[in-house]
Short mmCIF file of C-alpha atoms and ligand atoms in Angstrom, two decimals:
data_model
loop_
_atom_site.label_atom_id
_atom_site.label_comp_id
_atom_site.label_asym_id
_atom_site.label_seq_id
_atom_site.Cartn_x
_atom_site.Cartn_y
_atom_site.Cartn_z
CA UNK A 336 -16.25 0.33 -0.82
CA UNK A 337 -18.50 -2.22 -1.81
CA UNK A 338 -20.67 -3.78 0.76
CA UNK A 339 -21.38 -7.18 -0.38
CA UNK A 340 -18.13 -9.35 -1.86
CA UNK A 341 -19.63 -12.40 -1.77
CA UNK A 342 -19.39 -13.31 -5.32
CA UNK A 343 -17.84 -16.39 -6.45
CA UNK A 344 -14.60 -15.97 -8.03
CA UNK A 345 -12.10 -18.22 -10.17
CA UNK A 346 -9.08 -19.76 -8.57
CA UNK A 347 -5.84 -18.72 -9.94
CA UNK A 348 -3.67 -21.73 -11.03
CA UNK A 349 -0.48 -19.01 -10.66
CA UNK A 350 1.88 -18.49 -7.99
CA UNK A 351 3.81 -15.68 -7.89
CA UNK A 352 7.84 -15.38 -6.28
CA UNK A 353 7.88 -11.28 -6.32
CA UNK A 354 10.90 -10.19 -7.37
CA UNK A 355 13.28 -9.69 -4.50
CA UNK A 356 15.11 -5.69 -3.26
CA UNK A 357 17.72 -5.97 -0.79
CA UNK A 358 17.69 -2.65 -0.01
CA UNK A 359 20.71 -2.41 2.26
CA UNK A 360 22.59 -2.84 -1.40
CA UNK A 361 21.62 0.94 -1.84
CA UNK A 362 23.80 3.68 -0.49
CA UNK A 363 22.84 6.46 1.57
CA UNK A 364 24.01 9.16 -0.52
CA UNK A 365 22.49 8.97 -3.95
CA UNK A 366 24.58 10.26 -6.86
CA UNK A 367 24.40 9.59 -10.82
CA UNK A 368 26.25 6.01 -10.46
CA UNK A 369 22.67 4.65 -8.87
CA UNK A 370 21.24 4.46 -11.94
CA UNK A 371 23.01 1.74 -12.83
CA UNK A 372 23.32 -0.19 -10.24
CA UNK A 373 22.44 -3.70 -10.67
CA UNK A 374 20.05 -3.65 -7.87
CA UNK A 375 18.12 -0.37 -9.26
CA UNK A 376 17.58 -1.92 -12.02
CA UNK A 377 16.17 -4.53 -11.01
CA UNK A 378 13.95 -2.19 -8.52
CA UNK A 379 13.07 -0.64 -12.08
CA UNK A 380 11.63 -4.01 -13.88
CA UNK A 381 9.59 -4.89 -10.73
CA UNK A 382 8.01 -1.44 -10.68
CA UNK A 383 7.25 -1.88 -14.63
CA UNK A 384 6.35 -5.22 -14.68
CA UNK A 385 4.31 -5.89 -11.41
CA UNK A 386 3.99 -2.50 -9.27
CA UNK A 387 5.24 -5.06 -6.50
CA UNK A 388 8.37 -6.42 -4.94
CA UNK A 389 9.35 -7.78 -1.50
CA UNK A 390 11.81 -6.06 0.52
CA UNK A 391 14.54 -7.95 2.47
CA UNK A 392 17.30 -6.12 4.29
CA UNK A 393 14.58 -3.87 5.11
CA UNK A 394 16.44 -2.29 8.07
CA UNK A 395 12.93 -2.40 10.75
CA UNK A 396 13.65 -4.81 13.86
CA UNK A 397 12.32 -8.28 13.47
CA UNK A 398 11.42 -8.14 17.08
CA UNK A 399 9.48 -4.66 16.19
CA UNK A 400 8.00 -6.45 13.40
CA UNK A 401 6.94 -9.20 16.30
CA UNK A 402 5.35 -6.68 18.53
CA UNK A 403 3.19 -4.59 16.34
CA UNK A 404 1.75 -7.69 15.18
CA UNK A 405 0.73 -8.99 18.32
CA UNK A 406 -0.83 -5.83 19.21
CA UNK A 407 -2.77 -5.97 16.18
CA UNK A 408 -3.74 -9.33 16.82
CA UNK A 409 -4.52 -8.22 20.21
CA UNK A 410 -7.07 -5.38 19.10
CA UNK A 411 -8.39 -7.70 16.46
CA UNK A 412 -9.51 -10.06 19.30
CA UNK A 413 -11.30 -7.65 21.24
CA UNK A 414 -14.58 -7.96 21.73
CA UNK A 415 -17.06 -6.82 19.34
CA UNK A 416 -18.79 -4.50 21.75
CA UNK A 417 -14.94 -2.41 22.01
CA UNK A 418 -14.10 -2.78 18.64
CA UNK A 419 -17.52 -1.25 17.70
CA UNK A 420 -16.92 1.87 20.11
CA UNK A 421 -13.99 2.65 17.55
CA UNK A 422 -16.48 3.08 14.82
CA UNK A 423 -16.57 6.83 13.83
CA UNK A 424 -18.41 8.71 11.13
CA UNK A 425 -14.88 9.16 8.92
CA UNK A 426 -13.92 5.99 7.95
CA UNK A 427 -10.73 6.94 6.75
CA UNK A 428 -9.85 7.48 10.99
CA UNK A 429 -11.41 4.09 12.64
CA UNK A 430 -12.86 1.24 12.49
CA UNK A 431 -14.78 -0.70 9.66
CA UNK A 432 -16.75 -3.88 9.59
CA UNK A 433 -17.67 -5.43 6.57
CA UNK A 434 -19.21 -8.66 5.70
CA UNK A 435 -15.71 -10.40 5.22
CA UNK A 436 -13.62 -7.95 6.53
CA UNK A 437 -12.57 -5.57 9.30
CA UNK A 438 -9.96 -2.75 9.52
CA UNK A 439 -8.85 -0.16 12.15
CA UNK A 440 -7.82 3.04 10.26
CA UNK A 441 -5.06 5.50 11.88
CA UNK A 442 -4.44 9.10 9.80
CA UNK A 443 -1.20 11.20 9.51
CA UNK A 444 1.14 8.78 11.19
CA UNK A 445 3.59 9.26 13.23
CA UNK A 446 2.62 12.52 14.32
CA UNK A 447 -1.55 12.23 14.61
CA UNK A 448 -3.02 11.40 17.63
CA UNK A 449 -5.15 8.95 16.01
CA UNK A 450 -4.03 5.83 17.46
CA UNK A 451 -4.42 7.55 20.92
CA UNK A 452 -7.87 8.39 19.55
CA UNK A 453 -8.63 4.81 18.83
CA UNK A 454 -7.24 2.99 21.94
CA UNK A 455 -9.11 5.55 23.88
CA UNK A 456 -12.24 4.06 22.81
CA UNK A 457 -11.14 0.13 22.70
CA UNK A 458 -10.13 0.57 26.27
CA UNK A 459 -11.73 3.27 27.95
CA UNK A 460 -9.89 4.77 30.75
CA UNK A 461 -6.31 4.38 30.33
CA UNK A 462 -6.62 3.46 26.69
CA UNK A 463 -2.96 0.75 25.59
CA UNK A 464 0.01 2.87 26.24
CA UNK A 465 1.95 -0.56 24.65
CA UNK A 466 -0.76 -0.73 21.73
CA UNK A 467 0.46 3.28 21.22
CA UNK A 468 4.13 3.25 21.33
CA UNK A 469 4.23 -0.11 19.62
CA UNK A 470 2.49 1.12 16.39
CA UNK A 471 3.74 4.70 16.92
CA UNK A 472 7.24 3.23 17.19
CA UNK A 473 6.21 0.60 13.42
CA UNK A 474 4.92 3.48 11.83
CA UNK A 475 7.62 6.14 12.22
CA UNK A 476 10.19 3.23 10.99
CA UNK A 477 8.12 1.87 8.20
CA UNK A 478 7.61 5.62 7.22
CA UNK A 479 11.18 6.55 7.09
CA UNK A 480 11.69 3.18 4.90
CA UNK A 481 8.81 4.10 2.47
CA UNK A 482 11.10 7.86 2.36
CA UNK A 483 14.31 5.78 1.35
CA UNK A 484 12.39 3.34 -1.07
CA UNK A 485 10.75 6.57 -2.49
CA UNK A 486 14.31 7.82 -3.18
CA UNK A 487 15.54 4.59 -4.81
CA UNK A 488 12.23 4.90 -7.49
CA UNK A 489 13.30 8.50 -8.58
CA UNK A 490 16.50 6.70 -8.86
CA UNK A 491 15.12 4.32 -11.12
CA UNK A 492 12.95 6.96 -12.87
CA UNK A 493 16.62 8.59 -14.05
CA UNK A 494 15.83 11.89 -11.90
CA UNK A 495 17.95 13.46 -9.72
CA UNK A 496 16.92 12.35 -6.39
CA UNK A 497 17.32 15.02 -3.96
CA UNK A 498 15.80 17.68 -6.38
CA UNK A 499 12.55 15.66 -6.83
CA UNK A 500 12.20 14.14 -3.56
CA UNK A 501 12.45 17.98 -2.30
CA UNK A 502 9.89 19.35 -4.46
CA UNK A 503 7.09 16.44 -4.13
CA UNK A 504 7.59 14.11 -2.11
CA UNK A 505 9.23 15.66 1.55
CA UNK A 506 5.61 16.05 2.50
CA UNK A 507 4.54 12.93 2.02
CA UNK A 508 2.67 11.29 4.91
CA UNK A 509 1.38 7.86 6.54
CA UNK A 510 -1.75 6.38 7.12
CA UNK A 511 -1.74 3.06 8.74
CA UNK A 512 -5.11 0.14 8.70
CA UNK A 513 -4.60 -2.99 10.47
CA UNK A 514 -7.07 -5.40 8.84
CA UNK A 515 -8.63 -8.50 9.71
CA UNK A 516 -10.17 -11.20 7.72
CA UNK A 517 -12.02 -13.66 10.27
CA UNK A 518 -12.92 -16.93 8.92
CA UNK A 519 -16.36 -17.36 9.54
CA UNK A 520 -18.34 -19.27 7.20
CA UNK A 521 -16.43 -18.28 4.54
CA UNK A 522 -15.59 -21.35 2.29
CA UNK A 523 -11.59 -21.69 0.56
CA UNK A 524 -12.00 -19.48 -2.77
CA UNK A 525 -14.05 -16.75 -1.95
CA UNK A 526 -12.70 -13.04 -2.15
CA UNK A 527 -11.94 -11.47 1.69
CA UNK A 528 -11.05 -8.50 0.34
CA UNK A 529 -12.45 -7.28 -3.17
CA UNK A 530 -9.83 -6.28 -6.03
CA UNK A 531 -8.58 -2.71 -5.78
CA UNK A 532 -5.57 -0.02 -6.39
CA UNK A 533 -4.36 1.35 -3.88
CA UNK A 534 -4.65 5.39 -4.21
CA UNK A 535 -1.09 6.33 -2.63
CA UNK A 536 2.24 5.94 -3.71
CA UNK A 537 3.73 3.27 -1.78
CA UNK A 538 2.03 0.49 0.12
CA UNK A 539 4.33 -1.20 3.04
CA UNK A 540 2.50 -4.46 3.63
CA UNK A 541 3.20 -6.72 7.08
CA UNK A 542 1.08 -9.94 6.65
CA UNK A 543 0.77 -12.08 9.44
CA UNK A 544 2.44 -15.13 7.01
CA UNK A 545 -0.95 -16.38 5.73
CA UNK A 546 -1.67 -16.60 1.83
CA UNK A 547 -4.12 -15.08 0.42
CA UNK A 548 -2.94 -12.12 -1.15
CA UNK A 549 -3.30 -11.94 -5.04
CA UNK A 550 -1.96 -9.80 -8.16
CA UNK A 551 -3.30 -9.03 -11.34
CA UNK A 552 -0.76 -9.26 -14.55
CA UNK A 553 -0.67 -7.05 -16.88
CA UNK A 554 -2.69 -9.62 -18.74
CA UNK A 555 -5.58 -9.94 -15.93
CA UNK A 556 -4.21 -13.10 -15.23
CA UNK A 557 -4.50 -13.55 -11.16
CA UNK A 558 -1.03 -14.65 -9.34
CA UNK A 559 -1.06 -15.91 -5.37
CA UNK A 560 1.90 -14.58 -3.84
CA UNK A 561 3.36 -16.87 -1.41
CA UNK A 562 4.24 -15.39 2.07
CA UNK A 563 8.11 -14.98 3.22
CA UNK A 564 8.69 -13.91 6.81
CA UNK A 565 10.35 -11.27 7.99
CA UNK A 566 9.98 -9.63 4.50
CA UNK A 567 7.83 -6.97 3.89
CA UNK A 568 5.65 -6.45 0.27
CA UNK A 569 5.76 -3.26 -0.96
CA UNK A 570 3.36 -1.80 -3.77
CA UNK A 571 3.19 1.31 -6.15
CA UNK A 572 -0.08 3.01 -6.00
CA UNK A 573 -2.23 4.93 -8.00
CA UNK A 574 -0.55 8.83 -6.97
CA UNK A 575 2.43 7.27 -8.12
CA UNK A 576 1.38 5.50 -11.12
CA UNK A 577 0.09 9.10 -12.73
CA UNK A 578 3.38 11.03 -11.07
CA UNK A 579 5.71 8.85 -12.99
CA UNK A 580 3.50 9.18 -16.47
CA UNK A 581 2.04 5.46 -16.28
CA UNK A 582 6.01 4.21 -16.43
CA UNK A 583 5.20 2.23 -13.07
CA UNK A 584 2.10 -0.11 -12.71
CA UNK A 585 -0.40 0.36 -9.63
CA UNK A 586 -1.54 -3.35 -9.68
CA UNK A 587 -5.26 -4.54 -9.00
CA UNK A 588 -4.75 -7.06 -5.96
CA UNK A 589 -7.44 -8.66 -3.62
CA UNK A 590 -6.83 -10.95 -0.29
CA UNK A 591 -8.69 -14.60 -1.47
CA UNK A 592 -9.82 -17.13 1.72
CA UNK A 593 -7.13 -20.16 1.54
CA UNK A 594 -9.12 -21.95 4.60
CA UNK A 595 -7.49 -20.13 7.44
CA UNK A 596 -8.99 -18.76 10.53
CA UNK A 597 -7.96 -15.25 11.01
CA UNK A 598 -5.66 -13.74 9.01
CA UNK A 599 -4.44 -10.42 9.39
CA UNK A 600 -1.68 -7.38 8.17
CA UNK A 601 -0.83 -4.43 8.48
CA UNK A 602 -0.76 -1.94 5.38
CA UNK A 603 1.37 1.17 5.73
CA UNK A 604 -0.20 4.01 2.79
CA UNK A 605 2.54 6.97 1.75
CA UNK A 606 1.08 8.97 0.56
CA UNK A 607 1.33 13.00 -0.94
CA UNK A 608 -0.74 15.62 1.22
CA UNK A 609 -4.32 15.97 0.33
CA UNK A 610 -3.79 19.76 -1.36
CA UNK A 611 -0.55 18.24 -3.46
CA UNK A 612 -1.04 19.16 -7.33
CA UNK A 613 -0.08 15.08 -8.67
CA UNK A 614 1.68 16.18 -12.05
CA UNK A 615 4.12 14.18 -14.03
CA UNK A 616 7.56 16.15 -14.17
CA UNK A 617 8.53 17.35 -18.02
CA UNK A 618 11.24 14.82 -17.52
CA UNK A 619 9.21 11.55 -17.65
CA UNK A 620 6.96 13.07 -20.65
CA UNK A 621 7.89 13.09 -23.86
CA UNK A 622 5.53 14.01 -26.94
CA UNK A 623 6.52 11.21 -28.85
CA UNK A 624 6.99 7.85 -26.61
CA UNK A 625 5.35 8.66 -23.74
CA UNK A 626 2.86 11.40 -24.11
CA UNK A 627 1.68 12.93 -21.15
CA UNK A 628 -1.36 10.55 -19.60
CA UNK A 629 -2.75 11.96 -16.60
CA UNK A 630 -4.40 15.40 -16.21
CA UNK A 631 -3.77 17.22 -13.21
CA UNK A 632 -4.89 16.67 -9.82
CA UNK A 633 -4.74 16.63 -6.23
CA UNK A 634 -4.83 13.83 -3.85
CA UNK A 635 -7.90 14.65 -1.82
CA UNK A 636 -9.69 15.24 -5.38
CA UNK A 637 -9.20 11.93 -6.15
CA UNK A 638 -10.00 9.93 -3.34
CA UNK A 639 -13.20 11.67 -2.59
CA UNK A 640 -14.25 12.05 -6.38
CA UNK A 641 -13.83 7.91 -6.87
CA UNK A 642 -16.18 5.79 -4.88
CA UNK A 643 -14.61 3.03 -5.41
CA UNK A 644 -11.35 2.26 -6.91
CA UNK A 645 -11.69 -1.19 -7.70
CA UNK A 646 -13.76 -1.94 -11.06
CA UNK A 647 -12.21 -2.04 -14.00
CA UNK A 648 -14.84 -0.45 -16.84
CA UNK A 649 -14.10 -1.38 -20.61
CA UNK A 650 -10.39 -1.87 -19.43
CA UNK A 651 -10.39 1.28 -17.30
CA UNK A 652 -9.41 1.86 -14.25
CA UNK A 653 -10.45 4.46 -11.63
CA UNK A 654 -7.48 6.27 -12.16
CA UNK A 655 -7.67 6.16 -16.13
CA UNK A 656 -11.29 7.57 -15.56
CA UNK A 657 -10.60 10.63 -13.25
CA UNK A 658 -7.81 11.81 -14.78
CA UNK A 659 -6.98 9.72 -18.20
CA UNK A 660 -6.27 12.46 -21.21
O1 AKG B 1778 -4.15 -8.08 3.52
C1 AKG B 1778 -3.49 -8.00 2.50
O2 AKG B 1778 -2.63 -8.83 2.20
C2 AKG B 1778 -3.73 -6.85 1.52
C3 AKG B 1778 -4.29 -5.59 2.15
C4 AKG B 1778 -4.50 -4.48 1.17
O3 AKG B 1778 -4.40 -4.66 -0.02
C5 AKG B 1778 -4.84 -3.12 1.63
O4 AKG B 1778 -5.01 -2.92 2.85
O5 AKG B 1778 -4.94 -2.20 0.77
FE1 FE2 B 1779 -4.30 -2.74 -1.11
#
């Protein structure tokens, strides 16, 4: 990741309603009549159009919601001296600090014993039992809903759901990074956090109801999305971009200061195990319309081979380089 993100940038003049997925309209047992279900559909144009959409009906406890944001809030406000003790040598498993940005990282939820790990070190001794059953309890939910949204995209991808979601994506797992974006001299404008992809297949974003985040079109035209509580913004990422053949965007975003002090959310990443071969099934490629885009690869490949999966060079993106044919 870069280090400095200090660069001026332009202020977008869009704002963005994402397109709204009640997902309590889908049923539990998916058969062929899905497909056309008015709600899939729409589920289908969002994932086309924007590679974002905000969930309502989500099924997680608002109070839950409640409580693993105040816990985050909570380690957030620690002092430096604790929050620094989290700091590790793999980044992808604690604690970051960057010029305009922090984040606690937590591997191979629910069933790691990294959030243990972490609270161990914020508060020696006993460590948070509350901190650890709150997120524990957030991330076993929010991974279960990223298992049923997953299920509603091979929907919309006209594949037979429990074949597919058997062979590729049972395995999936959850990593979890609560990030903060303290205010400190930075003026309304400036980038927080710097435009990227994310490298899974779903993102489950909880923001803490501040604006701030921002989407690229498809024209690289930037949109502020306006925050809706008790929602939940969910993203396709780059491992599911090149799974479905490039049918479903993995949007550029960034987090832009709007003059608040202390912002936060909480990002939930599902995403494939690090050894799982990420090829498009025979059924989304066809020679003629959609030629096969993506070369084979696994997960871990990719997100140690890419430094940074954020610039876009002569209209290509990280995941066009690595793997483009
Ligand atoms: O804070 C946000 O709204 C966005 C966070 C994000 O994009 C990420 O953690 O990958
Ligand atoms: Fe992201």
């Amino acid at each position: 990741m870069p280090s400095s993100l200090k660069s001026p940038i332009e202020i977008p003049v869009n704002e963005l309603d994402l397109p709204l997925i009640d997902i309590s309209e889908f049923p539990l047992e998916f058969g062929d009549h899905l497909q056309n279900h008015p709600e899939v559909t729409k589920l289908r144009d969002a994932c086309r159009e924007w590679g974002f959409f905000r969930l309502v009906n989500h099924g997680i406890p608002v109070d839950l919601l409640q409580k693993v944001q105040t816990v985050a809030k909570e380690l957030l406000s620690m002092p430096t001296e604790a929050r620094d003790r989290a700091t590790d040598s793999c980044p992808a498993e604690s604690y970051v600090r960057k010029p305009t940005y922090e984040s606690f990282c937590f591997l191979d939820l629910p069933n790691s014993d990294s959030v243990q790990k972490i609270s161990a070190r914020i508060w020696p001794g006993q460590g948070n039992s509350i901190f650890c059953e709150t997120v524990g309890k957030y991330s076993s939910s929010a991974t279960d809903l990223a298992s049923k949204i997953m299920k509603v995209i091979l929907a919309t991808l006209n594949l037979d759901v429990e074949t597919f979601y058997r062979s590729d994506f049972e395995n999936c797992k959850a990593y979890l990074r609560i990030n903060g974006y303290p205010s400190d001299g930075k003026s309304i404008g400036e980038e927080a956090l710097f435009s990227h992809a994310d490298v899974g297949c779903l993102t489950i974003l909880l923001g803490d109801e501040k604006e701030g985040l921002e989407i690229r079109s498809k024209e690289g035209k930037w949109f502020s999305v306006k925050p809706v509580s008790d929602t939940l913004v969910v993203n396709v990422g780059d491992s599911l971009k090149a799974w479905s053949n490039g049918r479903y965007r993995s949007s550029h975003h960034r987090v832009v200061c709007k003059g608040w002090t202390d912002r936060m959310s909480i990002a939930l990443f599902y995403v494939f195990p690090n050894d799982k071969k990420i090829w498009a099934p025979a059924e989304l490629v066809d020679e003629e319309i959609n030629p096969r885009r993506y070369k084979s690869f696994t997960f871990s490949d990719f997100t140690h081979k890419i430094r940074h999966n954020t610039e876009v060079i002569d209209k290509l993106t990280a995941l066009e380089r690595f793997a483009g044919i």
